[in-house]
PDB file of C-alpha atoms in Angstrom:
ATOM      1  CA  UNK A   5      75.805   8.531 -48.777  1.00  0.00           C
ATOM      2  CA  UNK A   6      76.839   4.905 -49.200  1.00  0.00           C
ATOM      3  CA  UNK A   7      79.934   5.546 -47.112  1.00  0.00           C
ATOM      4  CA  UNK A   8      77.860   6.961 -44.286  1.00  0.00           C
ATOM      5  CA  UNK A   9      75.567   3.908 -44.243  1.00  0.00           C
ATOM      6  CA  UNK A  10      78.556   1.599 -44.156  1.00  0.00           C
ATOM      7  CA  UNK A  11      80.037   3.474 -41.201  1.00  0.00           C
ATOM      8  CA  UNK A  12      76.726   3.375 -39.334  1.00  0.00           C
ATOM      9  CA  UNK A  13      76.436  -0.348 -39.952  1.00  0.00           C
ATOM     10  CA  UNK A  14      79.991  -0.988 -38.753  1.00  0.00           C
ATOM     11  CA  UNK A  15      79.339   1.031 -35.624  1.00  0.00           C
ATOM     12  CA  UNK A  16      76.506  -1.310 -34.644  1.00  0.00           C
ATOM     13  CA  UNK A  17      78.393  -4.548 -35.323  1.00  0.00           C
ATOM     14  CA  UNK A  18      79.261  -6.358 -32.098  1.00  0.00           C
ATOM     15  CA  UNK A  19      82.797  -7.270 -31.055  1.00  0.00           C
ATOM     16  CA  UNK A  20      84.673 -10.033 -32.808  1.00  0.00           C
ATOM     17  CA  UNK A  21      85.318 -13.324 -31.017  1.00  0.00           C
ATOM     18  CA  UNK A  22      88.829 -12.193 -30.135  1.00  0.00           C
ATOM     19  CA  UNK A  23      87.659  -8.815 -28.833  1.00  0.00           C
ATOM     20  CA  UNK A  24      84.935 -10.488 -26.767  1.00  0.00           C
ATOM     21  CA  UNK A  25      87.421 -12.830 -25.087  1.00  0.00           C
ATOM     22  CA  UNK A  26      90.028 -10.124 -24.499  1.00  0.00           C
ATOM     23  CA  UNK A  27      87.355  -7.862 -23.002  1.00  0.00           C
ATOM     24  CA  UNK A  28      86.238 -10.585 -20.570  1.00  0.00           C
ATOM     25  CA  UNK A  29      89.830 -11.326 -19.593  1.00  0.00           C
ATOM     26  CA  UNK A  30      90.547  -7.674 -18.690  1.00  0.00           C
ATOM     27  CA  UNK A  31      90.419  -6.688 -15.034  1.00  0.00           C
ATOM     28  CA  UNK A  32      88.731  -3.704 -13.422  1.00  0.00           C
ATOM     29  CA  UNK A  33      91.819  -1.747 -12.406  1.00  0.00           C
ATOM     30  CA  UNK A  34      92.786   1.614 -10.969  1.00  0.00           C
ATOM     31  CA  UNK A  35      94.478   2.526 -14.275  1.00  0.00           C
ATOM     32  CA  UNK A  36      93.870   1.887 -17.946  1.00  0.00           C
ATOM     33  CA  UNK A  37      94.647  -1.760 -18.821  1.00  0.00           C
ATOM     34  CA  UNK A  38      98.169  -2.137 -20.222  1.00  0.00           C
ATOM     35  CA  UNK A  39     100.599  -4.961 -20.853  1.00  0.00           C
ATOM     36  CA  UNK A  40     103.274  -3.404 -18.618  1.00  0.00           C
ATOM     37  CA  UNK A  41     104.046  -5.034 -15.253  1.00  0.00           C
ATOM     38  CA  UNK A  42     103.275  -2.415 -12.616  1.00  0.00           C
ATOM     39  CA  UNK A  43     102.985  -3.284  -8.914  1.00  0.00           C
ATOM     40  CA  UNK A  44     100.990  -0.110  -8.240  1.00  0.00           C
ATOM     41  CA  UNK A  45      98.076  -1.530 -10.258  1.00  0.00           C
ATOM     42  CA  UNK A  46      95.235  -3.142  -8.296  1.00  0.00           C
ATOM     43  CA  UNK A  47      92.684  -5.547  -9.726  1.00  0.00           C
ATOM     44  CA  UNK A  48      89.628  -4.268  -7.881  1.00  0.00           C
ATOM     45  CA  UNK A  49      87.385  -7.087  -9.107  1.00  0.00           C
ATOM     46  CA  UNK A  50      89.709  -9.799  -7.771  1.00  0.00           C
ATOM     47  CA  UNK A  51      90.083  -7.974  -4.456  1.00  0.00           C
ATOM     48  CA  UNK A  52      86.338  -7.488  -4.061  1.00  0.00           C
ATOM     49  CA  UNK A  53      85.324 -11.067  -4.819  1.00  0.00           C
ATOM     50  CA  UNK A  54      88.220 -12.556  -2.830  1.00  0.00           C
ATOM     51  CA  UNK A  55      87.388 -10.566   0.293  1.00  0.00           C
ATOM     52  CA  UNK A  56      83.633 -11.023  -0.067  1.00  0.00           C
ATOM     53  CA  UNK A  57      83.873 -14.787  -0.558  1.00  0.00           C
ATOM     54  CA  UNK A  58      86.457 -15.054   2.226  1.00  0.00           C
ATOM     55  CA  UNK A  59      84.025 -13.402   4.624  1.00  0.00           C
ATOM     56  CA  UNK A  60      81.223 -15.635   3.308  1.00  0.00           C
ATOM     57  CA  UNK A  61      83.319 -18.758   3.848  1.00  0.00           C
ATOM     58  CA  UNK A  62      84.176 -17.748   7.425  1.00  0.00           C
ATOM     59  CA  UNK A  63      80.511 -16.982   8.075  1.00  0.00           C
ATOM     60  CA  UNK A  64      79.456 -20.422   6.786  1.00  0.00           C
ATOM     61  CA  UNK A  65      81.976 -22.171   9.062  1.00  0.00           C
ATOM     62  CA  UNK A  66      80.976 -19.983  12.020  1.00  0.00           C
ATOM     63  CA  UNK A  67      77.300 -20.732  11.377  1.00  0.00           C
ATOM     64  CA  UNK A  68      78.003 -24.464  11.294  1.00  0.00           C
ATOM     65  CA  UNK A  69      79.925 -24.253  14.575  1.00  0.00           C
ATOM     66  CA  UNK A  70      77.195 -22.178  16.239  1.00  0.00           C
ATOM     67  CA  UNK A  71      74.408 -24.547  15.179  1.00  0.00           C
ATOM     68  CA  UNK A  72      76.328 -27.735  15.956  1.00  0.00           C
ATOM     69  CA  UNK A  73      74.523 -30.094  18.321  1.00  0.00           C
ATOM     70  CA  UNK A  74      75.477 -33.346  20.004  1.00  0.00           C
ATOM     71  CA  UNK A  75      72.286 -34.963  18.733  1.00  0.00           C
ATOM     72  CA  UNK A  76      71.436 -36.162  15.257  1.00  0.00           C
ATOM     73  CA  UNK A  77      73.022 -33.634  12.882  1.00  0.00           C
ATOM     74  CA  UNK A  78      71.125 -32.021  10.046  1.00  0.00           C
ATOM     75  CA  UNK A  79      72.348 -32.124   6.465  1.00  0.00           C
ATOM     76  CA  UNK A  80      74.278 -28.868   6.743  1.00  0.00           C
ATOM     77  CA  UNK A  81      76.019 -29.871   9.962  1.00  0.00           C
ATOM     78  CA  UNK A  82      76.750 -33.360   8.637  1.00  0.00           C
ATOM     79  CA  UNK A  83      78.319 -31.929   5.455  1.00  0.00           C
ATOM     80  CA  UNK A  84      80.525 -29.525   7.419  1.00  0.00           C
ATOM     81  CA  UNK A  85      81.509 -32.227   9.921  1.00  0.00           C
ATOM     82  CA  UNK A  86      82.464 -34.543   7.061  1.00  0.00           C
ATOM     83  CA  UNK A  87      84.627 -31.813   5.539  1.00  0.00           C
ATOM     84  CA  UNK A  88      86.254 -30.974   8.882  1.00  0.00           C
ATOM     85  CA  UNK A  89      87.035 -34.642   9.565  1.00  0.00           C
ATOM     86  CA  UNK A  90      88.521 -35.032   6.089  1.00  0.00           C
ATOM     87  CA  UNK A  91      90.830 -32.046   6.539  1.00  0.00           C
ATOM     88  CA  UNK A  92      91.748 -33.075  10.089  1.00  0.00           C
ATOM     89  CA  UNK A  93      92.663 -36.616   9.020  1.00  0.00           C
ATOM     90  CA  UNK A  94      94.844 -35.269   6.214  1.00  0.00           C
ATOM     91  CA  UNK A  95      96.540 -32.854   8.617  1.00  0.00           C
ATOM     92  CA  UNK A  96      97.261 -35.671  11.115  1.00  0.00           C
ATOM     93  CA  UNK A  97      98.833 -37.788   8.407  1.00  0.00           C
ATOM     94  CA  UNK A  98     101.139 -35.005   7.188  1.00  0.00           C
ATOM     95  CA  UNK A  99     101.850 -32.667  10.133  1.00  0.00           C
ATOM     96  CA  UNK A 100     102.826 -34.883  13.057  1.00  0.00           C
ATOM     97  CA  UNK A 101     103.237 -32.065  15.593  1.00  0.00           C
ATOM     98  CA  UNK A 102      99.958 -31.985  17.539  1.00  0.00           C
ATOM     99  CA  UNK A 103     100.572 -28.449  18.778  1.00  0.00           C
ATOM    100  CA  UNK A 104     101.135 -27.171  15.224  1.00  0.00           C
ATOM    101  CA  UNK A 105      97.948 -28.854  14.014  1.00  0.00           C
ATOM    102  CA  UNK A 106      95.896 -26.591  16.278  1.00  0.00           C
ATOM    103  CA  UNK A 107      96.649 -23.807  13.789  1.00  0.00           C
ATOM    104  CA  UNK A 108      97.481 -25.760  10.634  1.00  0.00           C
ATOM    105  CA  UNK A 109      94.278 -27.832  10.467  1.00  0.00           C
ATOM    106  CA  UNK A 110      91.911 -24.802  10.688  1.00  0.00           C
ATOM    107  CA  UNK A 111      94.176 -22.983   8.216  1.00  0.00           C
ATOM    108  CA  UNK A 112      93.900 -25.871   5.746  1.00  0.00           C
ATOM    109  CA  UNK A 113      90.116 -25.981   6.187  1.00  0.00           C
ATOM    110  CA  UNK A 114      89.871 -22.236   5.556  1.00  0.00           C
ATOM    111  CA  UNK A 115      92.069 -22.527   2.466  1.00  0.00           C
ATOM    112  CA  UNK A 116      89.915 -25.337   1.068  1.00  0.00           C
ATOM    113  CA  UNK A 117      86.595 -23.553   1.625  1.00  0.00           C
ATOM    114  CA  UNK A 118      87.884 -20.192   0.414  1.00  0.00           C
ATOM    115  CA  UNK A 119      89.432 -21.516  -2.799  1.00  0.00           C
ATOM    116  CA  UNK A 120      86.371 -23.672  -3.501  1.00  0.00           C
ATOM    117  CA  UNK A 121      84.143 -20.589  -3.291  1.00  0.00           C
ATOM    118  CA  UNK A 122      86.513 -18.551  -5.469  1.00  0.00           C
ATOM    119  CA  UNK A 123      86.620 -21.335  -8.063  1.00  0.00           C
ATOM    120  CA  UNK A 124      82.840 -21.748  -7.979  1.00  0.00           C
ATOM    121  CA  UNK A 125      82.411 -18.242  -9.413  1.00  0.00           C
ATOM    122  CA  UNK A 126      83.351 -19.841 -12.732  1.00  0.00           C
ATOM    123  CA  UNK A 127      79.963 -21.602 -12.759  1.00  0.00           C
ATOM    124  CA  UNK A 128      78.079 -18.308 -13.114  1.00  0.00           C
ATOM    125  CA  UNK A 129      77.120 -17.245 -16.661  1.00  0.00           C
ATOM    126  CA  UNK A 130      80.119 -15.362 -18.039  1.00  0.00           C
ATOM    127  CA  UNK A 131      78.101 -12.259 -18.986  1.00  0.00           C
ATOM    128  CA  UNK A 132      75.833 -12.085 -15.923  1.00  0.00           C
ATOM    129  CA  UNK A 133      77.848 -10.103 -13.360  1.00  0.00           C
ATOM    130  CA  UNK A 134      79.721  -7.994 -15.952  1.00  0.00           C
ATOM    131  CA  UNK A 135      76.369  -6.956 -17.457  1.00  0.00           C
ATOM    132  CA  UNK A 136      74.958  -6.068 -14.025  1.00  0.00           C
ATOM    133  CA  UNK A 137      78.116  -4.110 -13.231  1.00  0.00           C
ATOM    134  CA  UNK A 138      77.929  -2.246 -16.545  1.00  0.00           C
ATOM    135  CA  UNK A 139      74.366  -1.101 -15.803  1.00  0.00           C
ATOM    136  CA  UNK A 140      74.373  -0.626 -12.034  1.00  0.00           C
ATOM    137  CA  UNK A 141      78.032  -0.076 -11.151  1.00  0.00           C
ATOM    138  CA  UNK A 142      79.433   3.344 -10.235  1.00  0.00           C
ATOM    139  CA  UNK A 143      81.212   5.398 -12.889  1.00  0.00           C
ATOM    140  CA  UNK A 144      84.865   4.488 -12.344  1.00  0.00           C
ATOM    141  CA  UNK A 145      86.114   5.077 -15.857  1.00  0.00           C
ATOM    142  CA  UNK A 146      86.858   1.355 -16.306  1.00  0.00           C
ATOM    143  CA  UNK A 147      83.399   0.049 -15.432  1.00  0.00           C
ATOM    144  CA  UNK A 148      83.128  -1.876 -18.713  1.00  0.00           C
ATOM    145  CA  UNK A 149      85.587  -4.410 -17.319  1.00  0.00           C
ATOM    146  CA  UNK A 150      84.821  -7.045 -14.694  1.00  0.00           C
ATOM    147  CA  UNK A 151      86.314 -10.481 -13.997  1.00  0.00           C
ATOM    148  CA  UNK A 152      84.598 -12.595 -11.376  1.00  0.00           C
ATOM    149  CA  UNK A 153      86.944 -15.592 -10.913  1.00  0.00           C
ATOM    150  CA  UNK A 154      89.744 -14.462  -8.567  1.00  0.00           C
ATOM    151  CA  UNK A 155      91.688 -17.727  -8.922  1.00  0.00           C
ATOM    152  CA  UNK A 156      92.001 -17.032 -12.674  1.00  0.00           C
ATOM    153  CA  UNK A 157      94.055 -13.988 -11.641  1.00  0.00           C
ATOM    154  CA  UNK A 158      97.745 -14.848 -11.259  1.00  0.00           C
ATOM    155  CA  UNK A 159      98.277 -12.121  -8.661  1.00  0.00           C
ATOM    156  CA  UNK A 160      95.708 -13.791  -6.372  1.00  0.00           C
ATOM    157  CA  UNK A 161      97.026 -17.342  -6.655  1.00  0.00           C
ATOM    158  CA  UNK A 162     100.639 -16.220  -6.314  1.00  0.00           C
ATOM    159  CA  UNK A 163      99.663 -14.128  -3.303  1.00  0.00           C
ATOM    160  CA  UNK A 164      98.190 -17.247  -1.709  1.00  0.00           C
ATOM    161  CA  UNK A 165     101.297 -19.313  -2.469  1.00  0.00           C
ATOM    162  CA  UNK A 166     103.580 -16.608  -1.049  1.00  0.00           C
ATOM    163  CA  UNK A 167     101.437 -16.586   2.110  1.00  0.00           C
ATOM    164  CA  UNK A 168     101.962 -20.359   2.388  1.00  0.00           C
ATOM    165  CA  UNK A 169     105.711 -19.797   1.942  1.00  0.00           C
ATOM    166  CA  UNK A 170     105.708 -17.317   4.837  1.00  0.00           C
ATOM    167  CA  UNK A 171     103.874 -19.841   7.030  1.00  0.00           C
ATOM    168  CA  UNK A 172     106.488 -22.459   6.109  1.00  0.00           C
ATOM    169  CA  UNK A 173     109.320 -20.085   7.021  1.00  0.00           C
ATOM    170  CA  UNK A 174     107.576 -19.361  10.325  1.00  0.00           C
ATOM    171  CA  UNK A 175     107.407 -23.068  11.208  1.00  0.00           C
ATOM    172  CA  UNK A 176     110.979 -23.668  10.045  1.00  0.00           C
ATOM    173  CA  UNK A 177     112.149 -21.068  12.552  1.00  0.00           C
ATOM    174  CA  UNK A 178     109.694 -22.115  15.281  1.00  0.00           C
ATOM    175  CA  UNK A 179     110.501 -25.832  15.130  1.00  0.00           C
ATOM    176  CA  UNK A 180     114.233 -25.701  14.359  1.00  0.00           C
ATOM    177  CA  UNK A 181     115.152 -22.314  15.766  1.00  0.00           C
ATOM    178  CA  UNK A 182     116.671 -19.512  13.693  1.00  0.00           C
ATOM    179  CA  UNK A 183     120.163 -20.977  14.046  1.00  0.00           C
ATOM    180  CA  UNK A 184     119.029 -24.502  13.280  1.00  0.00           C
ATOM    181  CA  UNK A 185     117.194 -23.430  10.153  1.00  0.00           C
ATOM    182  CA  UNK A 186     120.133 -21.348   8.913  1.00  0.00           C
ATOM    183  CA  UNK A 187     122.401 -24.344   9.534  1.00  0.00           C
ATOM    184  CA  UNK A 188     120.046 -26.522   7.494  1.00  0.00           C
ATOM    185  CA  UNK A 189     120.016 -24.006   4.631  1.00  0.00           C
ATOM    186  CA  UNK A 190     123.783 -24.413   4.237  1.00  0.00           C
ATOM    187  CA  UNK A 191     124.203 -28.121   5.055  1.00  0.00           C
ATOM    188  CA  UNK A 192     121.314 -29.835   3.235  1.00  0.00           C
ATOM    189  CA  UNK A 193     120.976 -31.674   0.936  1.00  0.00           C
ATOM    190  CA  UNK A 194     124.625 -32.404   0.061  1.00  0.00           C
ATOM    191  CA  UNK A 195     126.174 -32.480   3.535  1.00  0.00           C
ATOM    192  CA  UNK A 196     127.935 -30.374   6.149  1.00  0.00           C
ATOM    193  CA  UNK A 197     131.093 -29.400   4.290  1.00  0.00           C
ATOM    194  CA  UNK A 198     132.224 -25.817   3.797  1.00  0.00           C
ATOM    195  CA  UNK A 199     132.918 -26.318   0.109  1.00  0.00           C
ATOM    196  CA  UNK A 200     129.318 -27.475  -0.367  1.00  0.00           C
ATOM    197  CA  UNK A 201     127.674 -24.553   1.485  1.00  0.00           C
ATOM    198  CA  UNK A 202     127.046 -22.414  -1.646  1.00  0.00           C
ATOM    199  CA  UNK A 203     125.535 -25.372  -3.522  1.00  0.00           C
ATOM    200  CA  UNK A 204     123.339 -26.334  -0.568  1.00  0.00           C
ATOM    201  CA  UNK A 205     122.077 -22.785  -0.155  1.00  0.00           C
ATOM    202  CA  UNK A 206     121.394 -22.440  -3.885  1.00  0.00           C
ATOM    203  CA  UNK A 207     119.436 -25.710  -3.920  1.00  0.00           C
ATOM    204  CA  UNK A 208     117.387 -24.621  -0.895  1.00  0.00           C
ATOM    205  CA  UNK A 209     116.504 -21.306  -2.542  1.00  0.00           C
ATOM    206  CA  UNK A 210     115.595 -23.054  -5.807  1.00  0.00           C
ATOM    207  CA  UNK A 211     113.361 -25.437  -3.857  1.00  0.00           C
ATOM    208  CA  UNK A 212     111.531 -22.614  -2.084  1.00  0.00           C
ATOM    209  CA  UNK A 213     111.022 -20.677  -5.321  1.00  0.00           C
ATOM    210  CA  UNK A 214     109.945 -23.751  -7.289  1.00  0.00           C
ATOM    211  CA  UNK A 215     107.409 -24.780  -4.642  1.00  0.00           C
ATOM    212  CA  UNK A 216     105.943 -21.298  -4.403  1.00  0.00           C
ATOM    213  CA  UNK A 217     105.718 -20.670  -8.144  1.00  0.00           C
ATOM    214  CA  UNK A 218     104.292 -24.112  -8.986  1.00  0.00           C
ATOM    215  CA  UNK A 219     101.810 -23.860  -6.093  1.00  0.00           C
ATOM    216  CA  UNK A 220     100.290 -20.643  -7.430  1.00  0.00           C
ATOM    217  CA  UNK A 221     100.695 -21.378 -11.135  1.00  0.00           C
ATOM    218  CA  UNK A 222      98.930 -24.763 -10.910  1.00  0.00           C
ATOM    219  CA  UNK A 223      95.741 -23.249  -9.517  1.00  0.00           C
ATOM    220  CA  UNK A 224      95.887 -20.247 -11.859  1.00  0.00           C
ATOM    221  CA  UNK A 225      96.499 -22.344 -14.971  1.00  0.00           C
ATOM    222  CA  UNK A 226      93.599 -24.702 -14.363  1.00  0.00           C
ATOM    223  CA  UNK A 227      91.099 -21.972 -13.514  1.00  0.00           C
ATOM    224  CA  UNK A 228      92.239 -19.692 -16.351  1.00  0.00           C
ATOM    225  CA  UNK A 229      91.794 -22.542 -18.829  1.00  0.00           C
ATOM    226  CA  UNK A 230      88.344 -23.309 -17.410  1.00  0.00           C
ATOM    227  CA  UNK A 231      87.294 -19.665 -17.705  1.00  0.00           C
ATOM    228  CA  UNK A 232      88.544 -19.534 -21.289  1.00  0.00           C
ATOM    229  CA  UNK A 233      86.533 -22.621 -22.245  1.00  0.00           C
ATOM    230  CA  UNK A 234      83.375 -21.057 -20.793  1.00  0.00           C
ATOM    231  CA  UNK A 235      84.027 -17.968 -22.930  1.00  0.00           C
ATOM    232  CA  UNK A 236      84.443 -20.092 -26.047  1.00  0.00           C
ATOM    233  CA  UNK A 237      81.182 -21.883 -25.280  1.00  0.00           C
ATOM    234  CA  UNK A 238      79.467 -18.511 -24.774  1.00  0.00           C
ATOM    235  CA  UNK A 239      80.525 -17.527 -28.275  1.00  0.00           C
ATOM    236  CA  UNK A 240      78.377 -20.387 -29.626  1.00  0.00           C
ATOM    237  CA  UNK A 241      75.305 -18.741 -28.097  1.00  0.00           C
ATOM    238  CA  UNK A 242      76.382 -15.376 -29.459  1.00  0.00           C
ATOM    239  CA  UNK A 243      76.369 -16.839 -32.977  1.00  0.00           C
ATOM    240  CA  UNK A 244      72.621 -17.556 -32.812  1.00  0.00           C
ATOM    241  CA  UNK A 245      70.596 -16.586 -35.890  1.00  0.00           C
ATOM    242  CA  UNK A 246      67.147 -17.472 -37.204  1.00  0.00           C
ATOM    243  CA  UNK A 247      68.475 -20.333 -39.306  1.00  0.00           C
ATOM    244  CA  UNK A 248      69.151 -24.039 -39.029  1.00  0.00           C
ATOM    245  CA  UNK A 249      72.824 -23.344 -38.359  1.00  0.00           C
ATOM    246  CA  UNK A 250      71.964 -20.721 -35.756  1.00  0.00           C
ATOM    247  CA  UNK A 251      69.618 -23.054 -33.885  1.00  0.00           C
ATOM    248  CA  UNK A 252      72.231 -25.820 -34.078  1.00  0.00           C
ATOM    249  CA  UNK A 253      74.861 -23.545 -32.534  1.00  0.00           C
ATOM    250  CA  UNK A 254      72.427 -22.464 -29.813  1.00  0.00           C
ATOM    251  CA  UNK A 255      71.660 -26.097 -28.988  1.00  0.00           C
ATOM    252  CA  UNK A 256      75.372 -26.919 -28.948  1.00  0.00           C
ATOM    253  CA  UNK A 257      75.910 -23.911 -26.663  1.00  0.00           C
ATOM    254  CA  UNK A 258      73.391 -25.275 -24.146  1.00  0.00           C
ATOM    255  CA  UNK A 259      74.637 -28.865 -24.283  1.00  0.00           C
ATOM    256  CA  UNK A 260      78.341 -27.956 -24.155  1.00  0.00           C
ATOM    257  CA  UNK A 261      77.805 -25.365 -21.415  1.00  0.00           C
ATOM    258  CA  UNK A 262      75.855 -27.808 -19.254  1.00  0.00           C
ATOM    259  CA  UNK A 263      78.351 -30.637 -19.757  1.00  0.00           C
ATOM    260  CA  UNK A 264      81.369 -28.427 -19.044  1.00  0.00           C
ATOM    261  CA  UNK A 265      79.715 -26.884 -15.962  1.00  0.00           C
ATOM    262  CA  UNK A 266      78.983 -30.335 -14.515  1.00  0.00           C
ATOM    263  CA  UNK A 267      82.543 -31.488 -15.210  1.00  0.00           C
ATOM    264  CA  UNK A 268      83.888 -28.195 -13.862  1.00  0.00           C
ATOM    265  CA  UNK A 269      82.324 -28.906 -10.464  1.00  0.00           C
ATOM    266  CA  UNK A 270      84.882 -31.707 -10.156  1.00  0.00           C
ATOM    267  CA  UNK A 271      87.689 -29.405 -11.286  1.00  0.00           C
ATOM    268  CA  UNK A 272      86.927 -26.584  -8.844  1.00  0.00           C
ATOM    269  CA  UNK A 273      86.692 -29.068  -5.965  1.00  0.00           C
ATOM    270  CA  UNK A 274      89.832 -30.925  -6.990  1.00  0.00           C
ATOM    271  CA  UNK A 275      91.866 -27.737  -7.376  1.00  0.00           C
ATOM    272  CA  UNK A 276      90.811 -26.525  -3.925  1.00  0.00           C
ATOM    273  CA  UNK A 277      91.754 -29.924  -2.480  1.00  0.00           C
ATOM    274  CA  UNK A 278      95.130 -29.999  -4.260  1.00  0.00           C
ATOM    275  CA  UNK A 279      96.035 -26.495  -3.073  1.00  0.00           C
ATOM    276  CA  UNK A 280      95.056 -27.443   0.479  1.00  0.00           C
ATOM    277  CA  UNK A 281      97.050 -30.698   0.364  1.00  0.00           C
ATOM    278  CA  UNK A 282     100.163 -28.964  -0.968  1.00  0.00           C
ATOM    279  CA  UNK A 283      99.811 -26.396   1.797  1.00  0.00           C
ATOM    280  CA  UNK A 284      99.811 -29.214   4.363  1.00  0.00           C
ATOM    281  CA  UNK A 285     102.715 -30.976   2.643  1.00  0.00           C
ATOM    282  CA  UNK A 286     104.891 -27.862   2.551  1.00  0.00           C
ATOM    283  CA  UNK A 287     104.137 -27.019   6.186  1.00  0.00           C
ATOM    284  CA  UNK A 288     104.796 -30.653   7.131  1.00  0.00           C
ATOM    285  CA  UNK A 289     108.179 -30.492   5.377  1.00  0.00           C
ATOM    286  CA  UNK A 290     108.990 -27.376   7.395  1.00  0.00           C
ATOM    287  CA  UNK A 291     108.747 -29.570  10.517  1.00  0.00           C
ATOM    288  CA  UNK A 292     111.212 -32.149   9.203  1.00  0.00           C
ATOM    289  CA  UNK A 293     114.912 -31.982  10.052  1.00  0.00           C
ATOM    290  CA  UNK A 294     117.431 -32.702   7.303  1.00  0.00           C
TER     291      UNK A 294
END
C-alpha cells in the first residue's frame, strides 16, 4: 500500500528544472524530437511564427505608406519615417550604387523590421503561448511542444544568412559579370598568378562560409541565450511556496523578469540592427572590385 501511495505521489510531481527547460527548448516538429540531424524535419512553430510575423511586418509598412501624408505626421508615421531614413542613410553610406539601393534599402528595412518582430516574441511570458497551444491546439501528436522565438532556432537564422549570401552572389555577378567574378575568385587576394589560384579560391570560399556562418550564428546565439535566461527566471516563480523563502523567490522572479525584459528590449533591437548592417556590408562588398 505504501508503494502505491509513493507511485501516485511521484506521478503528480511536476518536471524538474532540467526537464522544464528541455521541454521549452523542444520544437513542434513533423516527427518525434531526436538528436539526429535530419533535413526532412520541419520546425512547424518556427515556420508559423516567422511567416505570420513577416506578413505582419509587411502589413505595418504598407499601412504606414498608405496613411502617409505631406502634412504634419502622426506618431506612427513619424516613427516609420525615422526608421526608413535611418536605414536609407546607412544604405547610402555602404552601398554606393544608386540603382542597387532601390532594392537593397527596402530589403534592409524589411530585414530589420522582420527580425525585430521575431526577437520581440521573447518578451512574451514563456509559458503563455505553449499553454494556449496545449489546450486549444489541434491534436498533432507533438502538441505538447511549442517554441515561439524563431530567431532562437538555428535553422531560421542560418536560412536568413544563406539568403543574404545568395543576394551577395547575385550582385557579384550583376556588377562584375560572371567572368569578372570568376576571375576575382581566382586572383584575389594574393594576386593574378597561376600558382596562387588555388590559394585565392580557397580563401574566397573560406570568406564566404565564415561570413554566412557568423552572420546566422551571432543572431541565434544571442537570442538563444536570452530565451534561456527567461526560462531560468521562470523557474524562480515555479518555486513559489507559502513560506518566507517561497515569497522571496516569487518577488525575485518578478524583479528579475522585469529587469531582464527591459534590458532585452535593447538586445532585440540591437540584434536586428546588427543583422541588417551586416547584410548591407556584405552586399556593399559584393559591389567592390578587388
